[in-house]
PDB file of C-alpha atoms and ligand atoms in Angstrom:
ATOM      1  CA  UNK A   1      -6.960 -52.905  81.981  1.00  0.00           C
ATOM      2  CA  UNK A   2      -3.631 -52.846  81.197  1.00  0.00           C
ATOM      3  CA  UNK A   3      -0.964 -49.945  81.624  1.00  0.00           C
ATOM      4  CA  UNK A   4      -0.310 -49.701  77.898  1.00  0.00           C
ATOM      5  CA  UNK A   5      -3.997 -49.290  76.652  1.00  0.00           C
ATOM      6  CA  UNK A   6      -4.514 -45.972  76.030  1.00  0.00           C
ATOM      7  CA  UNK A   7      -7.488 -45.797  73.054  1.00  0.00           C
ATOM      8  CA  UNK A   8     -10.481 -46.908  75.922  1.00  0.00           C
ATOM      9  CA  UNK A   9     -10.542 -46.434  79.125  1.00  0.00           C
ATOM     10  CA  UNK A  10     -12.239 -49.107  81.907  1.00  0.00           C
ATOM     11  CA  UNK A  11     -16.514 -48.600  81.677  1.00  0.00           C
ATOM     12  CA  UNK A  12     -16.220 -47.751  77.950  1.00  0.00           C
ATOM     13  CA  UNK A  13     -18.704 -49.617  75.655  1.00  0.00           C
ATOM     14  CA  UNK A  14     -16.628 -51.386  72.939  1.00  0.00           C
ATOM     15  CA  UNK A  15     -17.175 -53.877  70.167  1.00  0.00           C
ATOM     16  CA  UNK A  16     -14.455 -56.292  69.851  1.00  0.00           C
ATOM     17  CA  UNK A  17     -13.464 -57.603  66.440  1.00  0.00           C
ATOM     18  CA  UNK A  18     -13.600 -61.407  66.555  1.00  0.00           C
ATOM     19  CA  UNK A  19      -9.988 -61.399  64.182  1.00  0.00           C
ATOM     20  CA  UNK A  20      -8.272 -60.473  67.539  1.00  0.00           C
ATOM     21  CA  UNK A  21      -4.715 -59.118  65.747  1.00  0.00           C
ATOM     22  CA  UNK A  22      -2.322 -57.282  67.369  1.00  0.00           C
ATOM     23  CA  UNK A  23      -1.727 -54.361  65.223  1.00  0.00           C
ATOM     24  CA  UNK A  24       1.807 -54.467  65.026  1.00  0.00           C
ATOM     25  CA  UNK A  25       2.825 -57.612  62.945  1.00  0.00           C
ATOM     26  CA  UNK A  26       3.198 -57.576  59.344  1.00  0.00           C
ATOM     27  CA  UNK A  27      -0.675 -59.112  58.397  1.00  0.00           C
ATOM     28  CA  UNK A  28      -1.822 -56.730  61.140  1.00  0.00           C
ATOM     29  CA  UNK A  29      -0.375 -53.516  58.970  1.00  0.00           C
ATOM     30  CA  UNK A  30      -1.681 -54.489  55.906  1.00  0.00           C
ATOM     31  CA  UNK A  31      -4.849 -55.208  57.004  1.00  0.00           C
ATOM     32  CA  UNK A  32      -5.365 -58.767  57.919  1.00  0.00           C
ATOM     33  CA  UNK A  33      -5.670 -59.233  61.581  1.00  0.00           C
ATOM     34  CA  UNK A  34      -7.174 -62.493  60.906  1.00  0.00           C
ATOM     35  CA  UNK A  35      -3.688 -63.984  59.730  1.00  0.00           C
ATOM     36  CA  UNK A  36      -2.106 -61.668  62.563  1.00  0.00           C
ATOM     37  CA  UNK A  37       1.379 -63.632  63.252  1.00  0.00           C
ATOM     38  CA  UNK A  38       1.264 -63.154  66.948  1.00  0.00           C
ATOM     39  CA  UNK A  39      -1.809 -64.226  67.922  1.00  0.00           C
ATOM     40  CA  UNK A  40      -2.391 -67.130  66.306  1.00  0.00           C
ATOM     41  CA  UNK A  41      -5.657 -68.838  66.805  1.00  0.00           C
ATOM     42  CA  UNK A  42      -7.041 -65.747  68.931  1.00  0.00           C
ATOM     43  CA  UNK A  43      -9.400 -65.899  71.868  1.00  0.00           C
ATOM     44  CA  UNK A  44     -12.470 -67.383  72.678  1.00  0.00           C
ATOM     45  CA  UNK A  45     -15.820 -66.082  73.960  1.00  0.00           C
ATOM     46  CA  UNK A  46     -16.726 -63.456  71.475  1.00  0.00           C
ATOM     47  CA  UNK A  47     -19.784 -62.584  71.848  1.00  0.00           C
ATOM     48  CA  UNK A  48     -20.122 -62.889  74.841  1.00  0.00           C
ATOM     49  CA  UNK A  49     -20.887 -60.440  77.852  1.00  0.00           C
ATOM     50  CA  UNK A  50     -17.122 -60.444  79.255  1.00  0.00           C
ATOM     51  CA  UNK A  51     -13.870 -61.383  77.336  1.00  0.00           C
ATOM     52  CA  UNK A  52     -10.497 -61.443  78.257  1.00  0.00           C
ATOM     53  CA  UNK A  53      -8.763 -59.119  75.497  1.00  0.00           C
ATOM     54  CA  UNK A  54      -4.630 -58.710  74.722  1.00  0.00           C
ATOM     55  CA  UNK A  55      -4.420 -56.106  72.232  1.00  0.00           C
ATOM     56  CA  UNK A  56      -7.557 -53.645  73.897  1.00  0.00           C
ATOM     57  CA  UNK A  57      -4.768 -50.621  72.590  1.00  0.00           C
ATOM     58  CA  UNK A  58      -5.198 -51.759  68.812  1.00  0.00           C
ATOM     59  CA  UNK A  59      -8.900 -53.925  68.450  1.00  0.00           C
ATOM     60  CA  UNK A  60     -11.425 -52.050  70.459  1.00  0.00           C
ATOM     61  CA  UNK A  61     -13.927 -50.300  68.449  1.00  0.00           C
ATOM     62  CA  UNK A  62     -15.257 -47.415  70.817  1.00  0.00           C
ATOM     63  CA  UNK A  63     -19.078 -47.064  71.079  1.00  0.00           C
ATOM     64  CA  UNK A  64     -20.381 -44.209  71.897  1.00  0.00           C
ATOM     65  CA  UNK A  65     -22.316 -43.964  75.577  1.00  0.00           C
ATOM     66  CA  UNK A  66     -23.455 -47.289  77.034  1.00  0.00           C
ATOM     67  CA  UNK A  67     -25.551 -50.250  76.401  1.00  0.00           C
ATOM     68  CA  UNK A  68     -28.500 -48.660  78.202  1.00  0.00           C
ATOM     69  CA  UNK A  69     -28.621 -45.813  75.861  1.00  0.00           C
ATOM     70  CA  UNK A  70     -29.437 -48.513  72.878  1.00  0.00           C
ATOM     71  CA  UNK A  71     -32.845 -50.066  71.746  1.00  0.00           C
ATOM     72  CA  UNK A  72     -32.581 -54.341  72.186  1.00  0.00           C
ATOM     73  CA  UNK A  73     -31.861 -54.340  68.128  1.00  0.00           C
ATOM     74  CA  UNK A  74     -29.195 -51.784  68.000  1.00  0.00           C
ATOM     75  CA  UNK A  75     -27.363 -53.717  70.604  1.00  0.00           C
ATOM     76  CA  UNK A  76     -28.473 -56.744  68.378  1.00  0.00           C
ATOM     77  CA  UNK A  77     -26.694 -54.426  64.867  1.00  0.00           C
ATOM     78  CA  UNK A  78     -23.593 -53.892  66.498  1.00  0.00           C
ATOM     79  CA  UNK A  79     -23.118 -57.539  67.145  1.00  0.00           C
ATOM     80  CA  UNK A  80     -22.819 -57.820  63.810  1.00  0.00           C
ATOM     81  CA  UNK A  81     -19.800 -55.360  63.468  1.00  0.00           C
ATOM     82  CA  UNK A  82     -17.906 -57.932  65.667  1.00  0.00           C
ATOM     83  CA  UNK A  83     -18.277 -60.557  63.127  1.00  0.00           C
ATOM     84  CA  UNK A  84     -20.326 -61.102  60.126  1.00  0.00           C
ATOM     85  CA  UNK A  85     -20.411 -57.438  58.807  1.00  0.00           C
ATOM     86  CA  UNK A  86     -16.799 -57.283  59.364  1.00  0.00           C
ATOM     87  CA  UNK A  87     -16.536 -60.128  57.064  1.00  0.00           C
ATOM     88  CA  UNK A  88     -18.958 -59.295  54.585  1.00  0.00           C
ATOM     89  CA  UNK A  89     -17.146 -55.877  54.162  1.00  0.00           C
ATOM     90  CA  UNK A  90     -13.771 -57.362  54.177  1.00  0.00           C
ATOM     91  CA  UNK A  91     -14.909 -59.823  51.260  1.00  0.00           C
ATOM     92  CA  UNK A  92     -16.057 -56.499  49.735  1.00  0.00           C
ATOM     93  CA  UNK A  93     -12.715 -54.476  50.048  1.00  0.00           C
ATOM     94  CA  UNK A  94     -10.470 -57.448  49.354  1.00  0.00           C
ATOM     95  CA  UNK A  95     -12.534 -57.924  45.776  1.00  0.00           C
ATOM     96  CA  UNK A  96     -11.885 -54.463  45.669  1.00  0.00           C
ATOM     97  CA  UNK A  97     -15.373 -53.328  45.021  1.00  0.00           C
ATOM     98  CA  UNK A  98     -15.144 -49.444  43.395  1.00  0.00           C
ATOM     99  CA  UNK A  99     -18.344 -47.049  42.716  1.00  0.00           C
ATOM    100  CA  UNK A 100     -20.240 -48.023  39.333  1.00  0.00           C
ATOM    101  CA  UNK A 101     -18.651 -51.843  39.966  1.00  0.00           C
ATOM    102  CA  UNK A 102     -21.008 -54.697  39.382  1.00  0.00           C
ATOM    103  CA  UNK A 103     -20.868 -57.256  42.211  1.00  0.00           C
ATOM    104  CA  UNK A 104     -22.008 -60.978  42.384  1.00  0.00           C
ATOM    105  CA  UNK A 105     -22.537 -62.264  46.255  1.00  0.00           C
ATOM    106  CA  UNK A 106     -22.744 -66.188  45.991  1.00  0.00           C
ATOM    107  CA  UNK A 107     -24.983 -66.710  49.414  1.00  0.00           C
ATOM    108  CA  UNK A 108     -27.524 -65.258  51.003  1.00  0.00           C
ATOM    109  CA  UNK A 109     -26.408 -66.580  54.802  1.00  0.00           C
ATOM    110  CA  UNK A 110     -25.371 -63.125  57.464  1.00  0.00           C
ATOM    111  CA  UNK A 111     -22.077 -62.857  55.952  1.00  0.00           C
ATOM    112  CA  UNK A 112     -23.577 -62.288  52.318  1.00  0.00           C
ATOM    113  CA  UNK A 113     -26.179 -59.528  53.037  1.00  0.00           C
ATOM    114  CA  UNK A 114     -23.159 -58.292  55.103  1.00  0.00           C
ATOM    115  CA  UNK A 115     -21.360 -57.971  51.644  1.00  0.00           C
ATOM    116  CA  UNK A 116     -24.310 -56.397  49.801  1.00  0.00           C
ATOM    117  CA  UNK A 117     -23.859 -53.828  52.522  1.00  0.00           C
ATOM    118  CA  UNK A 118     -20.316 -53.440  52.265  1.00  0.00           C
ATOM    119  CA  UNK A 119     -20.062 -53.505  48.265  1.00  0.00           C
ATOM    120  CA  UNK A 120     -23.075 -50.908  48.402  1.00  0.00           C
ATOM    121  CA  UNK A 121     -20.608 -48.731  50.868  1.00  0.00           C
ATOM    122  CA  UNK A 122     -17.983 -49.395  48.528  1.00  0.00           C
ATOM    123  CA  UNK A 123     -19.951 -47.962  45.692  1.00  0.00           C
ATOM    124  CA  UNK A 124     -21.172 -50.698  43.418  1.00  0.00           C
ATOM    125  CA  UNK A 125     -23.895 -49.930  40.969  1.00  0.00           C
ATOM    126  CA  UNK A 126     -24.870 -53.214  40.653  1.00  0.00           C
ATOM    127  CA  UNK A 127     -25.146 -55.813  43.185  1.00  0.00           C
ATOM    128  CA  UNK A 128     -26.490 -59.227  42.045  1.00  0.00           C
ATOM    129  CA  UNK A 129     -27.506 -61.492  45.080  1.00  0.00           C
ATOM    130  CA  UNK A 130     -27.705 -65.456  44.454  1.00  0.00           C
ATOM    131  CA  UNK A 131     -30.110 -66.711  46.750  1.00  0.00           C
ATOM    132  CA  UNK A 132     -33.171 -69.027  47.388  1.00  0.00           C
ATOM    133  CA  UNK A 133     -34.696 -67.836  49.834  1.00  0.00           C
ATOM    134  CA  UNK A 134     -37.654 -65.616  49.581  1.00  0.00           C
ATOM    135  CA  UNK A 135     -37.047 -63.680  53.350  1.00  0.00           C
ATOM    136  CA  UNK A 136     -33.110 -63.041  52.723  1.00  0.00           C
ATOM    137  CA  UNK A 137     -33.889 -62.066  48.999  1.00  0.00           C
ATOM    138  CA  UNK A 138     -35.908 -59.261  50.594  1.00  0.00           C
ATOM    139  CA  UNK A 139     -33.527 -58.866  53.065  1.00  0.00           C
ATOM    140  CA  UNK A 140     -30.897 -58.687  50.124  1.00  0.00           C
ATOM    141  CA  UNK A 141     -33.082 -55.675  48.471  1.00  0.00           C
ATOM    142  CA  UNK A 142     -33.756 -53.992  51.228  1.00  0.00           C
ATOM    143  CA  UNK A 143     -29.968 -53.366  51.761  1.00  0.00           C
ATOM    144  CA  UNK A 144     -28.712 -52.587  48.056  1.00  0.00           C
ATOM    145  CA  UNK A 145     -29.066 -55.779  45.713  1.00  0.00           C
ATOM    146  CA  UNK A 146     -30.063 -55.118  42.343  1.00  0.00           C
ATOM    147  CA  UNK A 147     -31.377 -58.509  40.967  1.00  0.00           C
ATOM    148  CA  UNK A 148     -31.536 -61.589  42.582  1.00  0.00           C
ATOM    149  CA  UNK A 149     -30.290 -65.035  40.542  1.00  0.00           C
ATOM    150  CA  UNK A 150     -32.137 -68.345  42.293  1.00  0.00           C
ATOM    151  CA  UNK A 151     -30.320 -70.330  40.242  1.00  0.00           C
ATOM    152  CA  UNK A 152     -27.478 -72.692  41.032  1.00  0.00           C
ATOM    153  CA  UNK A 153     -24.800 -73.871  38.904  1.00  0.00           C
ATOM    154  CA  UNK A 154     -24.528 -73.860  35.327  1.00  0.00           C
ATOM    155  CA  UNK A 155     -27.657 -71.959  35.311  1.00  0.00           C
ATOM    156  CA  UNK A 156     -26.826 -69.715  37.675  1.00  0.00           C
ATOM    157  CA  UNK A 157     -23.410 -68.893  36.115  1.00  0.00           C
ATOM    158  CA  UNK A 158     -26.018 -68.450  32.899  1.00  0.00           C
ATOM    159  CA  UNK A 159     -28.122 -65.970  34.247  1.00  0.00           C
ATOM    160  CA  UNK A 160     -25.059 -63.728  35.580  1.00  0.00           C
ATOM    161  CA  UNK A 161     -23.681 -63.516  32.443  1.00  0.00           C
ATOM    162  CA  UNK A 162     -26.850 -62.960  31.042  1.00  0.00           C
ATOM    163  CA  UNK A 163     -27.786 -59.814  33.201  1.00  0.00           C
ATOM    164  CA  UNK A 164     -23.780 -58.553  32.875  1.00  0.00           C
ATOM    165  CA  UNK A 165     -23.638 -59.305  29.224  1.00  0.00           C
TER     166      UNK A 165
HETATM  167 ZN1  LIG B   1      -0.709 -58.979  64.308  1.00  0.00          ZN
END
C-alpha cells in the first residue's frame, strides 16, 4: 500500500468501484469517476480476488470485518456494489429520481433491477419495469417495481402512457 493512502489500511476488506477515478479531477468532483480525466480507460481485473489499485485513498469502499464473517451470497451482494448496482443507482441519480417520482426502467438485465433498487432508494412512488421475462419480473417486484409493461415498442410506449396518463 502506498504512503499516501490513508482511508484503509493493508488486511481491510474493501469493494472496489469498477469506474476507478481518481477523486481529484474535475469529472471525479462532480461525480463521474467513470469520465475521470486521469485515468483514462482504468484497470483491469475487477472482480477479481487481487487487483492492482492507484487511487486506494479515494475508491475503496470499506467493508466492515472480513470475508469470513459473510454468508457465500452476501459476498455474492456486494459484488454487485462494484458494478451493476453502482450503475443502476447512478442511472437513478443522474435521471434525478425524487420521492413520489414515477420511474420507467427499459430492461430487466442486473443493471435494471439495480435501478429499481436505486430509484426505490431515491424515493419513487412508482416504478414501472419493462421486461419479458417471467423470473426478473419477479425479481423486479420483489425489489420495488410497481407494474410491469411486456411490451416492446410502439406498444410498449402505449402502455406507459397508458398507466401514467
Ligand atoms: Zn478523476
Amino acid at each position: 500500500m502506498g504512503s499516501a493512502v490513508t482511508n484503509v489500511q493493508k488486511g481491510d476488506f474493501v469493494i472496489v468501484p469498477f469506474t476507478n477515478g481518481c477523486g481529484h479531477c474535475a469529472a471525479c468532483k462532480a461525480g463521474f469517476d467513470g469520465d475521470c480525466s486521469t485515468f483514462k480507460g482504468g484497470a483491469v481485473g475487477f472482480q477479481a480476488e487481487y487487483l492492482r489499485y492507484v487511487s486506494g485513498d479515494w475508491g475503496l469502499v470499506k467493508i466492515p470485518g472480513q470475508p469470513s464473517d459473510y454468508s457465500a451470497d452476501m459476498l455474492k451482494s456486494f459484488t454487485t456494489l462494484a458494478d451493476v448496482m453502482a450503475t443502476g443507482y447512478h442511472a437513478a441519480k443522474s435521471a434525478e429520481v425524487k420521492i413520489g417520482d414515477t420511474v420507467v426502467i427499459v430492461g430487466d438485465g442486473a443493471v435494471g433491477l439495480c435501478g429499481v433498487i436505486g430509484a426505490k432508494l431515491l424515493g419513487a412512488e412508482r416504478i414501472i419495469m419493462m421486461s419479458r421475462h417471467e423470473d426478473r419480473q419477479k425479481l423486479a417486484l420483489e425489489f420495488g417495481a410497481t407494474d410491469i409493461v411486456a411490451e416492446r415498442g410502439e406498444a410498449g410506449i402505449a402502455k406507459v402512457l397508458e398507466l401514467t396518463g
